[in-house]
Amino acid sequence: MPPFFPRRRAAGAKSEGAIPPEALRRVRRIEVRARRLVGSRFLGEYRSVFRGRGIEFSEVREYQPGDDVRLIDWNVTARMGAPYVKKYVEERELTAALAVDLSASTALGTQARTKRAYAAEVAALLAFAAVANNDRAGLLLFTDRIERFVPPAKSPRHALRMVRDLLYYEPEGASTDIAGALTFLNRTLARRSAIVLISDFIDPGFDHALRVAARRNDVVAITITDPRELELPDVGLLEGRDAETGARALIDTSDAETRRRYAERARALAAERRKRLAGLGVEEVALRTDQDYVAPLVRFMERRARVTPRT
């Protein structure tokens, strides 16, 4: 695999794809934080929730009272003159596919980070957790089209490449097609995988594709919201523009009733999304760009570990 960051070139030489030093430092900062979190508190939770794709044969051993008679290996039993059973272990290696929404609405950022930058940090943490657990991690960047697909691999260098793409890939599309992204993954992933869908979910038409993906894979939805999408500040007349459609509207934010209706509508949409995802068999982790993402992710994994049966 070629290096992710080009070597320094002679003066005047072109450096296609080179990353400025400040951008490189940003990638490294995210890498350092992700590795530290994985090493300190995240890896155990990740391992307990995202399991391998099934069980595989390990060995045979002599039958013991209480063993399932369906596991008796009759060929070995006949040779040994005593009953023997097959022993299976969990097949641990997993493919984790991170599908990240880069549509225009994810460029919103009224806090220190845009929704896109926040999503990049969340995906980086999951990518390094997968690599630390010896799993294969892949990346799908999408808008209303498939922007870029990085096939699953398991090296730290590969995780760094994904972080770089998450931060600096410039998408061509503006709107959102979650169904298209999921259909692509359903066709591309050869075996059952863990799909982590990271988006603001401003898209009405993904139900069928998400239901199909959830049947074939272990799907988790991570929704990312900016606080300004939840409530309006009192700043007088405000012209709002839909980042994906370009539609504009003039809003009087000094009107308390307008602000109340806005916040009420935002709560209703969040509740509707949560109910919709649950009905499709997908668990949601709701994150906000003005809050840290680690604690909600850990709580989700702890809760899921308690209810997920072990093999």
PDB file of C-alpha atoms in Angstrom:
ATOM      1  CA  MET A   1       0.000   0.000   0.000  1.00  0.00           C
ATOM      2  CA  PRO A   2       1.432   3.446  -0.912  1.00  0.00           C
ATOM      3  CA  PRO A   3       2.132   5.955   1.864  1.00  0.00           C
ATOM      4  CA  PHE A   4      -0.799   8.132   2.809  1.00  0.00           C
ATOM      5  CA  PHE A   5       1.214  11.324   3.157  1.00  0.00           C
ATOM      6  CA  PRO A   6       3.598  12.066   0.263  1.00  0.00           C
ATOM      7  CA  ARG A   7       7.289  12.511   0.985  1.00  0.00           C
ATOM      8  CA  ARG A   8       8.767  16.020   0.816  1.00  0.00           C
ATOM      9  CA  ARG A   9       9.563  16.904  -2.796  1.00  0.00           C
ATOM     10  CA  ALA A  10      12.156  19.175  -4.299  1.00  0.00           C
ATOM     11  CA  ALA A  11      11.266  22.838  -4.635  1.00  0.00           C
ATOM     12  CA  GLY A  12       9.102  23.488  -7.662  1.00  0.00           C
ATOM     13  CA  ALA A  13       7.982  19.876  -7.998  1.00  0.00           C
ATOM     14  CA  LYS A  14       4.283  19.176  -8.035  1.00  0.00           C
ATOM     15  CA  SER A  15       2.914  17.290  -5.040  1.00  0.00           C
ATOM     16  CA  GLU A  16      -0.498  15.984  -6.067  1.00  0.00           C
ATOM     17  CA  GLY A  17      -2.577  15.067  -3.063  1.00  0.00           C
ATOM     18  CA  ALA A  18      -0.072  16.509  -0.573  1.00  0.00           C
ATOM     19  CA  ILE A  19      -1.521  17.631   2.735  1.00  0.00           C
ATOM     20  CA  PRO A  20      -0.442  20.945   4.296  1.00  0.00           C
ATOM     21  CA  PRO A  21       1.465  20.649   7.593  1.00  0.00           C
ATOM     22  CA  GLU A  22      -1.416  22.060   9.653  1.00  0.00           C
ATOM     23  CA  ALA A  23      -3.820  19.541   8.113  1.00  0.00           C
ATOM     24  CA  LEU A  24      -1.359  16.743   8.831  1.00  0.00           C
ATOM     25  CA  ARG A  25      -1.126  17.893  12.452  1.00  0.00           C
ATOM     26  CA  ARG A  26      -4.921  17.824  12.675  1.00  0.00           C
ATOM     27  CA  VAL A  27      -5.010  14.235  11.440  1.00  0.00           C
ATOM     28  CA  ARG A  28      -2.337  13.284  13.966  1.00  0.00           C
ATOM     29  CA  ARG A  29      -4.199  14.977  16.822  1.00  0.00           C
ATOM     30  CA  ILE A  30      -7.303  12.961  16.052  1.00  0.00           C
ATOM     31  CA  GLU A  31      -5.200   9.814  15.786  1.00  0.00           C
ATOM     32  CA  VAL A  32      -3.569  10.413  19.184  1.00  0.00           C
ATOM     33  CA  ARG A  33      -6.899  11.054  20.919  1.00  0.00           C
ATOM     34  CA  ALA A  34      -8.562   8.056  19.287  1.00  0.00           C
ATOM     35  CA  ARG A  35      -5.689   5.735  20.224  1.00  0.00           C
ATOM     36  CA  ARG A  36      -5.697   7.006  23.810  1.00  0.00           C
ATOM     37  CA  LEU A  37      -9.447   6.491  24.166  1.00  0.00           C
ATOM     38  CA  VAL A  38      -9.246   3.026  22.633  1.00  0.00           C
ATOM     39  CA  GLY A  39      -6.471   2.050  25.001  1.00  0.00           C
ATOM     40  CA  SER A  40      -8.050   3.497  28.125  1.00  0.00           C
ATOM     41  CA  ARG A  41     -11.757   2.695  28.031  1.00  0.00           C
ATOM     42  CA  PHE A  42     -13.247   2.027  24.619  1.00  0.00           C
ATOM     43  CA  LEU A  43     -11.771  -1.224  23.322  1.00  0.00           C
ATOM     44  CA  GLY A  44     -13.419  -3.496  25.885  1.00  0.00           C
ATOM     45  CA  GLU A  45     -16.835  -1.992  25.169  1.00  0.00           C
ATOM     46  CA  TYR A  46     -16.309  -2.297  21.430  1.00  0.00           C
ATOM     47  CA  ARG A  47     -15.283  -5.946  21.744  1.00  0.00           C
ATOM     48  CA  SER A  48     -18.291  -6.829  23.907  1.00  0.00           C
ATOM     49  CA  VAL A  49     -20.777  -5.326  21.446  1.00  0.00           C
ATOM     50  CA  PHE A  50     -19.420  -5.974  17.957  1.00  0.00           C
ATOM     51  CA  ARG A  51     -18.924  -9.689  17.648  1.00  0.00           C
ATOM     52  CA  GLY A  52     -17.626 -11.922  14.907  1.00  0.00           C
ATOM     53  CA  ARG A  53     -19.763 -13.306  12.147  1.00  0.00           C
ATOM     54  CA  GLY A  54     -20.546 -16.641  13.767  1.00  0.00           C
ATOM     55  CA  ILE A  55     -18.876 -19.742  15.189  1.00  0.00           C
ATOM     56  CA  GLU A  56     -16.274 -22.052  13.716  1.00  0.00           C
ATOM     57  CA  PHE A  57     -15.157 -25.598  14.516  1.00  0.00           C
ATOM     58  CA  SER A  58     -12.263 -25.800  16.982  1.00  0.00           C
ATOM     59  CA  GLU A  59     -11.727 -29.422  18.102  1.00  0.00           C
ATOM     60  CA  VAL A  60     -13.407 -32.544  19.431  1.00  0.00           C
ATOM     61  CA  ARG A  61     -13.413 -33.624  23.054  1.00  0.00           C
ATOM     62  CA  GLU A  62     -14.852 -36.494  25.025  1.00  0.00           C
ATOM     63  CA  TYR A  63     -18.562 -36.256  25.776  1.00  0.00           C
ATOM     64  CA  GLN A  64     -19.474 -35.005  29.268  1.00  0.00           C
ATOM     65  CA  PRO A  65     -22.871 -35.268  30.987  1.00  0.00           C
ATOM     66  CA  GLY A  66     -24.979 -32.279  29.995  1.00  0.00           C
ATOM     67  CA  ASP A  67     -23.420 -31.830  26.553  1.00  0.00           C
ATOM     68  CA  ASP A  68     -25.815 -31.339  23.642  1.00  0.00           C
ATOM     69  CA  VAL A  69     -26.155 -34.727  21.943  1.00  0.00           C
ATOM     70  CA  ARG A  70     -26.576 -32.920  18.620  1.00  0.00           C
ATOM     71  CA  LEU A  71     -22.884 -32.016  18.816  1.00  0.00           C
ATOM     72  CA  ILE A  72     -21.705 -35.647  18.929  1.00  0.00           C
ATOM     73  CA  ASP A  73     -19.179 -36.399  16.177  1.00  0.00           C
ATOM     74  CA  TRP A  74     -20.253 -39.895  15.194  1.00  0.00           C
ATOM     75  CA  ASN A  75     -17.178 -40.601  13.040  1.00  0.00           C
ATOM     76  CA  VAL A  76     -14.776 -39.866  15.895  1.00  0.00           C
ATOM     77  CA  THR A  77     -17.052 -41.685  18.342  1.00  0.00           C
ATOM     78  CA  ALA A  78     -16.949 -44.813  16.161  1.00  0.00           C
ATOM     79  CA  ARG A  79     -13.143 -44.710  15.937  1.00  0.00           C
ATOM     80  CA  MET A  80     -12.538 -44.034  19.637  1.00  0.00           C
ATOM     81  CA  GLY A  81     -15.199 -46.362  21.010  1.00  0.00           C
ATOM     82  CA  ALA A  82     -16.532 -43.582  23.255  1.00  0.00           C
ATOM     83  CA  PRO A  83     -18.731 -40.560  22.533  1.00  0.00           C
ATOM     84  CA  TYR A  84     -16.974 -37.352  21.414  1.00  0.00           C
ATOM     85  CA  VAL A  85     -18.524 -33.952  20.734  1.00  0.00           C
ATOM     86  CA  LYS A  86     -17.494 -31.122  18.452  1.00  0.00           C
ATOM     87  CA  LYS A  87     -16.317 -27.923  20.104  1.00  0.00           C
ATOM     88  CA  TYR A  88     -16.926 -24.547  18.493  1.00  0.00           C
ATOM     89  CA  VAL A  89     -15.528 -21.100  19.233  1.00  0.00           C
ATOM     90  CA  GLU A  90     -16.678 -17.664  18.198  1.00  0.00           C
ATOM     91  CA  GLU A  91     -15.157 -16.531  14.924  1.00  0.00           C
ATOM     92  CA  ARG A  92     -13.912 -13.205  16.208  1.00  0.00           C
ATOM     93  CA  GLU A  93     -12.741 -11.355  13.098  1.00  0.00           C
ATOM     94  CA  LEU A  94     -15.284  -8.782  12.019  1.00  0.00           C
ATOM     95  CA  THR A  95     -15.681  -6.301   9.203  1.00  0.00           C
ATOM     96  CA  ALA A  96     -16.784  -2.854  10.384  1.00  0.00           C
ATOM     97  CA  ALA A  97     -18.062  -0.588   7.606  1.00  0.00           C
ATOM     98  CA  LEU A  98     -18.291   3.102   8.511  1.00  0.00           C
ATOM     99  CA  ALA A  99     -20.788   4.889   6.248  1.00  0.00           C
ATOM    100  CA  VAL A 100     -20.443   8.663   6.708  1.00  0.00           C
ATOM    101  CA  ASP A 101     -22.779  11.296   5.303  1.00  0.00           C
ATOM    102  CA  LEU A 102     -20.950  14.242   3.657  1.00  0.00           C
ATOM    103  CA  SER A 103     -24.031  16.044   2.315  1.00  0.00           C
ATOM    104  CA  ALA A 104     -24.162  19.835   2.452  1.00  0.00           C
ATOM    105  CA  SER A 105     -26.206  19.863   5.671  1.00  0.00           C
ATOM    106  CA  THR A 106     -23.272  18.288   7.535  1.00  0.00           C
ATOM    107  CA  ALA A 107     -21.227  21.462   6.907  1.00  0.00           C
ATOM    108  CA  LEU A 108     -23.320  23.228   9.548  1.00  0.00           C
ATOM    109  CA  GLY A 109     -21.251  24.212  12.554  1.00  0.00           C
ATOM    110  CA  THR A 110     -22.327  26.738  15.161  1.00  0.00           C
ATOM    111  CA  GLN A 111     -19.991  25.180  17.722  1.00  0.00           C
ATOM    112  CA  ALA A 112     -16.248  24.517  17.632  1.00  0.00           C
ATOM    113  CA  ARG A 113     -16.781  21.767  15.042  1.00  0.00           C
ATOM    114  CA  THR A 114     -19.058  21.237  12.078  1.00  0.00           C
ATOM    115  CA  LYS A 115     -21.218  18.138  11.994  1.00  0.00           C
ATOM    116  CA  ARG A 116     -18.852  16.717   9.391  1.00  0.00           C
ATOM    117  CA  ALA A 117     -15.737  17.283  11.535  1.00  0.00           C
ATOM    118  CA  TYR A 118     -17.525  15.809  14.545  1.00  0.00           C
ATOM    119  CA  ALA A 119     -18.531  12.760  12.470  1.00  0.00           C
ATOM    120  CA  ALA A 120     -14.903  12.361  11.400  1.00  0.00           C
ATOM    121  CA  GLU A 121     -13.754  12.137  15.023  1.00  0.00           C
ATOM    122  CA  VAL A 122     -16.455   9.602  15.887  1.00  0.00           C
ATOM    123  CA  ALA A 123     -15.586   7.480  12.848  1.00  0.00           C
ATOM    124  CA  ALA A 124     -11.863   7.726  13.654  1.00  0.00           C
ATOM    125  CA  LEU A 125     -12.469   6.380  17.161  1.00  0.00           C
ATOM    126  CA  LEU A 126     -14.431   3.432  15.784  1.00  0.00           C
ATOM    127  CA  ALA A 127     -11.829   2.787  13.077  1.00  0.00           C
ATOM    128  CA  PHE A 128      -8.956   2.625  15.563  1.00  0.00           C
ATOM    129  CA  ALA A 129     -11.036   0.455  17.907  1.00  0.00           C
ATOM    130  CA  ALA A 130     -11.641  -1.974  15.050  1.00  0.00           C
ATOM    131  CA  VAL A 131      -7.954  -2.071  14.110  1.00  0.00           C
ATOM    132  CA  ALA A 132      -6.915  -2.540  17.753  1.00  0.00           C
ATOM    133  CA  ASN A 133      -9.304  -5.473  17.937  1.00  0.00           C
ATOM    134  CA  ASN A 134      -7.776  -6.997  14.782  1.00  0.00           C
ATOM    135  CA  ASP A 135     -10.966  -6.340  12.814  1.00  0.00           C
ATOM    136  CA  ARG A 136     -11.186  -5.058   9.273  1.00  0.00           C
ATOM    137  CA  ALA A 137     -12.487  -1.502   8.910  1.00  0.00           C
ATOM    138  CA  GLY A 138     -13.776   0.102   5.717  1.00  0.00           C
ATOM    139  CA  LEU A 139     -15.106   3.552   4.883  1.00  0.00           C
ATOM    140  CA  LEU A 140     -17.929   4.721   2.655  1.00  0.00           C
ATOM    141  CA  LEU A 141     -18.350   8.453   2.062  1.00  0.00           C
ATOM    142  CA  PHE A 142     -21.671   9.400   0.492  1.00  0.00           C
ATOM    143  CA  THR A 143     -23.984  12.268  -0.382  1.00  0.00           C
ATOM    144  CA  ASP A 144     -26.663  11.776  -3.028  1.00  0.00           C
ATOM    145  CA  ARG A 145     -24.093   9.500  -4.648  1.00  0.00           C
ATOM    146  CA  ILE A 146     -21.241   7.218  -3.635  1.00  0.00           C
ATOM    147  CA  GLU A 147     -18.352   9.630  -3.151  1.00  0.00           C
ATOM    148  CA  ARG A 148     -15.577   7.285  -2.082  1.00  0.00           C
ATOM    149  CA  PHE A 149     -15.235   3.709  -0.869  1.00  0.00           C
ATOM    150  CA  VAL A 150     -12.180   2.506   1.020  1.00  0.00           C
ATOM    151  CA  PRO A 151     -12.288  -1.326   1.130  1.00  0.00           C
ATOM    152  CA  PRO A 152     -11.929  -2.930   4.581  1.00  0.00           C
ATOM    153  CA  ALA A 153      -8.435  -3.599   5.901  1.00  0.00           C
ATOM    154  CA  LYS A 154      -6.922  -3.892   9.361  1.00  0.00           C
ATOM    155  CA  SER A 155      -3.674  -1.877   9.645  1.00  0.00           C
ATOM    156  CA  PRO A 156      -3.160   1.340  11.647  1.00  0.00           C
ATOM    157  CA  ARG A 157      -1.907   2.924   8.429  1.00  0.00           C
ATOM    158  CA  HIS A 158      -5.240   2.085   6.842  1.00  0.00           C
ATOM    159  CA  ALA A 159      -7.080   3.759   9.736  1.00  0.00           C
ATOM    160  CA  LEU A 160      -5.004   6.909   9.191  1.00  0.00           C
ATOM    161  CA  ARG A 161      -5.983   6.952   5.546  1.00  0.00           C
ATOM    162  CA  MET A 162      -9.639   6.826   6.543  1.00  0.00           C
ATOM    163  CA  VAL A 163      -9.187   9.749   8.949  1.00  0.00           C
ATOM    164  CA  ARG A 164      -7.539  11.784   6.201  1.00  0.00           C
ATOM    165  CA  ASP A 165     -10.367  11.066   3.771  1.00  0.00           C
ATOM    166  CA  LEU A 166     -12.980  11.887   6.388  1.00  0.00           C
ATOM    167  CA  LEU A 167     -11.451  15.299   7.034  1.00  0.00           C
ATOM    168  CA  TYR A 168     -10.336  16.436   3.601  1.00  0.00           C
ATOM    169  CA  TYR A 169     -12.340  14.686   0.908  1.00  0.00           C
ATOM    170  CA  GLU A 170     -14.366  17.270  -1.057  1.00  0.00           C
ATOM    171  CA  PRO A 171     -17.752  15.787  -2.001  1.00  0.00           C
ATOM    172  CA  GLU A 172     -19.394  16.418  -5.356  1.00  0.00           C
ATOM    173  CA  GLY A 173     -22.988  15.930  -4.250  1.00  0.00           C
ATOM    174  CA  ALA A 174     -25.056  18.161  -1.970  1.00  0.00           C
ATOM    175  CA  SER A 175     -28.176  16.252  -0.942  1.00  0.00           C
ATOM    176  CA  THR A 176     -28.504  12.911   0.878  1.00  0.00           C
ATOM    177  CA  ASP A 177     -29.228   9.394  -0.364  1.00  0.00           C
ATOM    178  CA  ILE A 178     -28.929   6.989   2.571  1.00  0.00           C
ATOM    179  CA  ALA A 179     -30.735   4.270   0.608  1.00  0.00           C
ATOM    180  CA  GLY A 180     -28.114   4.445  -2.142  1.00  0.00           C
ATOM    181  CA  ALA A 181     -25.288   4.116   0.382  1.00  0.00           C
ATOM    182  CA  LEU A 182     -26.881   1.113   2.074  1.00  0.00           C
ATOM    183  CA  THR A 183     -27.670  -0.557  -1.256  1.00  0.00           C
ATOM    184  CA  PHE A 184     -24.025  -0.162  -2.240  1.00  0.00           C
ATOM    185  CA  LEU A 185     -22.863  -1.771   1.021  1.00  0.00           C
ATOM    186  CA  ASN A 186     -25.407  -4.598   0.708  1.00  0.00           C
ATOM    187  CA  ARG A 187     -23.931  -5.415  -2.690  1.00  0.00           C
ATOM    188  CA  THR A 188     -20.300  -4.881  -1.732  1.00  0.00           C
ATOM    189  CA  LEU A 189     -19.942  -6.600   1.655  1.00  0.00           C
ATOM    190  CA  ALA A 190     -19.545 -10.308   0.996  1.00  0.00           C
ATOM    191  CA  ARG A 191     -20.414 -11.449   4.505  1.00  0.00           C
ATOM    192  CA  ARG A 192     -22.263 -10.252   7.579  1.00  0.00           C
ATOM    193  CA  SER A 193     -20.636  -7.098   8.919  1.00  0.00           C
ATOM    194  CA  ALA A 194     -21.143  -4.294  11.390  1.00  0.00           C
ATOM    195  CA  ILE A 195     -22.390  -1.182   9.577  1.00  0.00           C
ATOM    196  CA  VAL A 196     -22.132   2.108  11.461  1.00  0.00           C
ATOM    197  CA  LEU A 197     -24.219   4.715   9.662  1.00  0.00           C
ATOM    198  CA  ILE A 198     -23.195   8.257  10.676  1.00  0.00           C
ATOM    199  CA  SER A 199     -25.521  10.980   9.413  1.00  0.00           C
ATOM    200  CA  ASP A 200     -27.872  13.781  10.381  1.00  0.00           C
ATOM    201  CA  PHE A 201     -30.595  11.685   8.689  1.00  0.00           C
ATOM    202  CA  ILE A 202     -32.112  14.563   6.748  1.00  0.00           C
ATOM    203  CA  ASP A 203     -33.475  12.148   4.165  1.00  0.00           C
ATOM    204  CA  PRO A 204     -37.035  10.778   3.977  1.00  0.00           C
ATOM    205  CA  GLY A 205     -36.566   7.722   1.783  1.00  0.00           C
ATOM    206  CA  PHE A 206     -34.284   5.096   3.308  1.00  0.00           C
ATOM    207  CA  ASP A 207     -36.662   2.732   5.123  1.00  0.00           C
ATOM    208  CA  HIS A 208     -36.586  -0.261   2.764  1.00  0.00           C
ATOM    209  CA  ALA A 209     -32.816  -0.193   2.235  1.00  0.00           C
ATOM    210  CA  LEU A 210     -32.158   0.144   5.969  1.00  0.00           C
ATOM    211  CA  ARG A 211     -34.513  -2.739   6.780  1.00  0.00           C
ATOM    212  CA  VAL A 212     -32.690  -4.975   4.287  1.00  0.00           C
ATOM    213  CA  ALA A 213     -29.281  -3.923   5.626  1.00  0.00           C
ATOM    214  CA  ALA A 214     -30.347  -4.596   9.224  1.00  0.00           C
ATOM    215  CA  ARG A 215     -31.434  -8.122   8.312  1.00  0.00           C
ATOM    216  CA  ARG A 216     -28.107  -8.918   6.678  1.00  0.00           C
ATOM    217  CA  ASN A 217     -25.798  -7.018   9.010  1.00  0.00           C
ATOM    218  CA  ASP A 218     -25.462  -5.532  12.474  1.00  0.00           C
ATOM    219  CA  VAL A 219     -26.448  -1.899  11.865  1.00  0.00           C
ATOM    220  CA  VAL A 220     -26.057   1.013  14.284  1.00  0.00           C
ATOM    221  CA  ALA A 221     -27.256   4.536  13.453  1.00  0.00           C
ATOM    222  CA  ILE A 222     -25.284   7.460  14.862  1.00  0.00           C
ATOM    223  CA  THR A 223     -27.216  10.703  14.436  1.00  0.00           C
ATOM    224  CA  ILE A 224     -25.365  13.998  14.696  1.00  0.00           C
ATOM    225  CA  THR A 225     -27.161  17.246  15.436  1.00  0.00           C
ATOM    226  CA  ASP A 226     -26.020  20.847  15.822  1.00  0.00           C
ATOM    227  CA  PRO A 227     -27.691  22.744  18.721  1.00  0.00           C
ATOM    228  CA  ARG A 228     -28.979  25.357  16.275  1.00  0.00           C
ATOM    229  CA  GLU A 229     -31.134  22.650  14.709  1.00  0.00           C
ATOM    230  CA  LEU A 230     -32.832  22.186  18.081  1.00  0.00           C
ATOM    231  CA  GLU A 231     -33.558  25.778  19.066  1.00  0.00           C
ATOM    232  CA  LEU A 232     -33.312  29.281  17.620  1.00  0.00           C
ATOM    233  CA  PRO A 233     -31.431  32.154  19.248  1.00  0.00           C
ATOM    234  CA  ASP A 234     -33.173  35.496  19.694  1.00  0.00           C
ATOM    235  CA  VAL A 235     -31.297  37.507  17.065  1.00  0.00           C
ATOM    236  CA  GLY A 236     -34.132  39.289  15.246  1.00  0.00           C
ATOM    237  CA  LEU A 237     -34.811  38.690  11.550  1.00  0.00           C
ATOM    238  CA  LEU A 238     -32.828  35.753  10.246  1.00  0.00           C
ATOM    239  CA  GLU A 239     -32.633  34.452   6.702  1.00  0.00           C
ATOM    240  CA  GLY A 240     -32.313  30.682   6.679  1.00  0.00           C
ATOM    241  CA  ARG A 241     -31.187  28.602   3.717  1.00  0.00           C
ATOM    242  CA  ASP A 242     -31.540  24.861   3.210  1.00  0.00           C
ATOM    243  CA  ALA A 243     -27.987  23.700   2.501  1.00  0.00           C
ATOM    244  CA  GLU A 244     -29.151  20.816   0.314  1.00  0.00           C
ATOM    245  CA  THR A 245     -31.996  22.381  -1.693  1.00  0.00           C
ATOM    246  CA  GLY A 246     -31.078  26.064  -1.584  1.00  0.00           C
ATOM    247  CA  ALA A 247     -34.571  27.060  -0.402  1.00  0.00           C
ATOM    248  CA  ARG A 248     -34.627  30.249   1.665  1.00  0.00           C
ATOM    249  CA  ALA A 249     -36.929  31.552   4.373  1.00  0.00           C
ATOM    250  CA  LEU A 250     -37.063  34.690   6.510  1.00  0.00           C
ATOM    251  CA  ILE A 251     -37.587  33.960  10.213  1.00  0.00           C
ATOM    252  CA  ASP A 252     -38.351  36.421  13.002  1.00  0.00           C
ATOM    253  CA  THR A 253     -36.374  34.869  15.842  1.00  0.00           C
ATOM    254  CA  SER A 254     -37.380  37.662  18.227  1.00  0.00           C
ATOM    255  CA  ASP A 255     -40.874  36.156  18.312  1.00  0.00           C
ATOM    256  CA  ALA A 256     -41.098  33.782  21.302  1.00  0.00           C
ATOM    257  CA  GLU A 257     -43.887  31.755  19.686  1.00  0.00           C
ATOM    258  CA  THR A 258     -41.774  31.178  16.586  1.00  0.00           C
ATOM    259  CA  ARG A 259     -38.891  29.935  18.702  1.00  0.00           C
ATOM    260  CA  ARG A 260     -41.227  27.694  20.705  1.00  0.00           C
ATOM    261  CA  ARG A 261     -42.724  26.120  17.559  1.00  0.00           C
ATOM    262  CA  TYR A 262     -39.256  25.623  16.106  1.00  0.00           C
ATOM    263  CA  ALA A 263     -38.016  23.790  19.222  1.00  0.00           C
ATOM    264  CA  GLU A 264     -41.217  21.751  19.449  1.00  0.00           C
ATOM    265  CA  ARG A 265     -40.901  20.706  15.818  1.00  0.00           C
ATOM    266  CA  ALA A 266     -37.251  19.712  16.371  1.00  0.00           C
ATOM    267  CA  ARG A 267     -38.218  17.501  19.331  1.00  0.00           C
ATOM    268  CA  ALA A 268     -41.001  15.897  17.305  1.00  0.00           C
ATOM    269  CA  LEU A 269     -38.643  15.138  14.414  1.00  0.00           C
ATOM    270  CA  ALA A 270     -36.097  13.564  16.774  1.00  0.00           C
ATOM    271  CA  ALA A 271     -38.776  11.385  18.396  1.00  0.00           C
ATOM    272  CA  GLU A 272     -40.105  10.402  14.980  1.00  0.00           C
ATOM    273  CA  ARG A 273     -36.606   9.466  13.788  1.00  0.00           C
ATOM    274  CA  ARG A 274     -35.936   7.406  16.923  1.00  0.00           C
ATOM    275  CA  LYS A 275     -39.231   5.533  16.504  1.00  0.00           C
ATOM    276  CA  ARG A 276     -38.610   5.058  12.791  1.00  0.00           C
ATOM    277  CA  LEU A 277     -35.159   3.556  13.304  1.00  0.00           C
ATOM    278  CA  ALA A 278     -36.374   1.272  16.087  1.00  0.00           C
ATOM    279  CA  GLY A 279     -39.165   0.046  13.824  1.00  0.00           C
ATOM    280  CA  LEU A 280     -36.552  -0.871  11.222  1.00  0.00           C
ATOM    281  CA  GLY A 281     -34.578  -2.891  13.779  1.00  0.00           C
ATOM    282  CA  VAL A 282     -31.767  -0.348  14.162  1.00  0.00           C
ATOM    283  CA  GLU A 283     -30.459   1.128  17.413  1.00  0.00           C
ATOM    284  CA  GLU A 284     -29.667   4.837  17.524  1.00  0.00           C
ATOM    285  CA  VAL A 285     -26.930   6.770  19.277  1.00  0.00           C
ATOM    286  CA  ALA A 286     -27.929  10.447  19.279  1.00  0.00           C
ATOM    287  CA  LEU A 287     -24.985  12.871  19.485  1.00  0.00           C
ATOM    288  CA  ARG A 288     -24.728  16.676  19.604  1.00  0.00           C
ATOM    289  CA  THR A 289     -21.783  18.711  18.390  1.00  0.00           C
ATOM    290  CA  ASP A 290     -21.734  20.754  21.607  1.00  0.00           C
ATOM    291  CA  GLN A 291     -21.239  17.608  23.708  1.00  0.00           C
ATOM    292  CA  ASP A 292     -18.520  14.988  23.918  1.00  0.00           C
ATOM    293  CA  TYR A 293     -19.216  11.809  21.964  1.00  0.00           C
ATOM    294  CA  VAL A 294     -17.308   9.318  24.121  1.00  0.00           C
ATOM    295  CA  ALA A 295     -19.723   9.038  27.069  1.00  0.00           C
ATOM    296  CA  PRO A 296     -22.850   8.456  24.916  1.00  0.00           C
ATOM    297  CA  LEU A 297     -21.018   5.820  22.856  1.00  0.00           C
ATOM    298  CA  VAL A 298     -19.784   4.024  25.975  1.00  0.00           C
ATOM    299  CA  ARG A 299     -23.271   4.103  27.537  1.00  0.00           C
ATOM    300  CA  PHE A 300     -24.746   2.675  24.350  1.00  0.00           C
ATOM    301  CA  MET A 301     -22.211  -0.140  24.253  1.00  0.00           C
ATOM    302  CA  GLU A 302     -22.634  -0.960  27.941  1.00  0.00           C
ATOM    303  CA  ARG A 303     -26.399  -1.104  27.505  1.00  0.00           C
ATOM    304  CA  ARG A 304     -26.133  -3.202  24.372  1.00  0.00           C
ATOM    305  CA  ALA A 305     -23.649  -5.598  25.946  1.00  0.00           C
ATOM    306  CA  ARG A 306     -26.115  -6.300  28.758  1.00  0.00           C
ATOM    307  CA  VAL A 307     -28.896  -7.321  26.364  1.00  0.00           C
ATOM    308  CA  THR A 308     -26.853  -9.006  23.625  1.00  0.00           C
ATOM    309  CA  PRO A 309     -26.608 -12.778  24.213  1.00  0.00           C
ATOM    310  CA  ARG A 310     -23.133 -14.224  24.071  1.00  0.00           C
ATOM    311  CA  THR A 311     -22.352 -17.131  21.798  1.00  0.00           C
TER     312      THR A 311
END
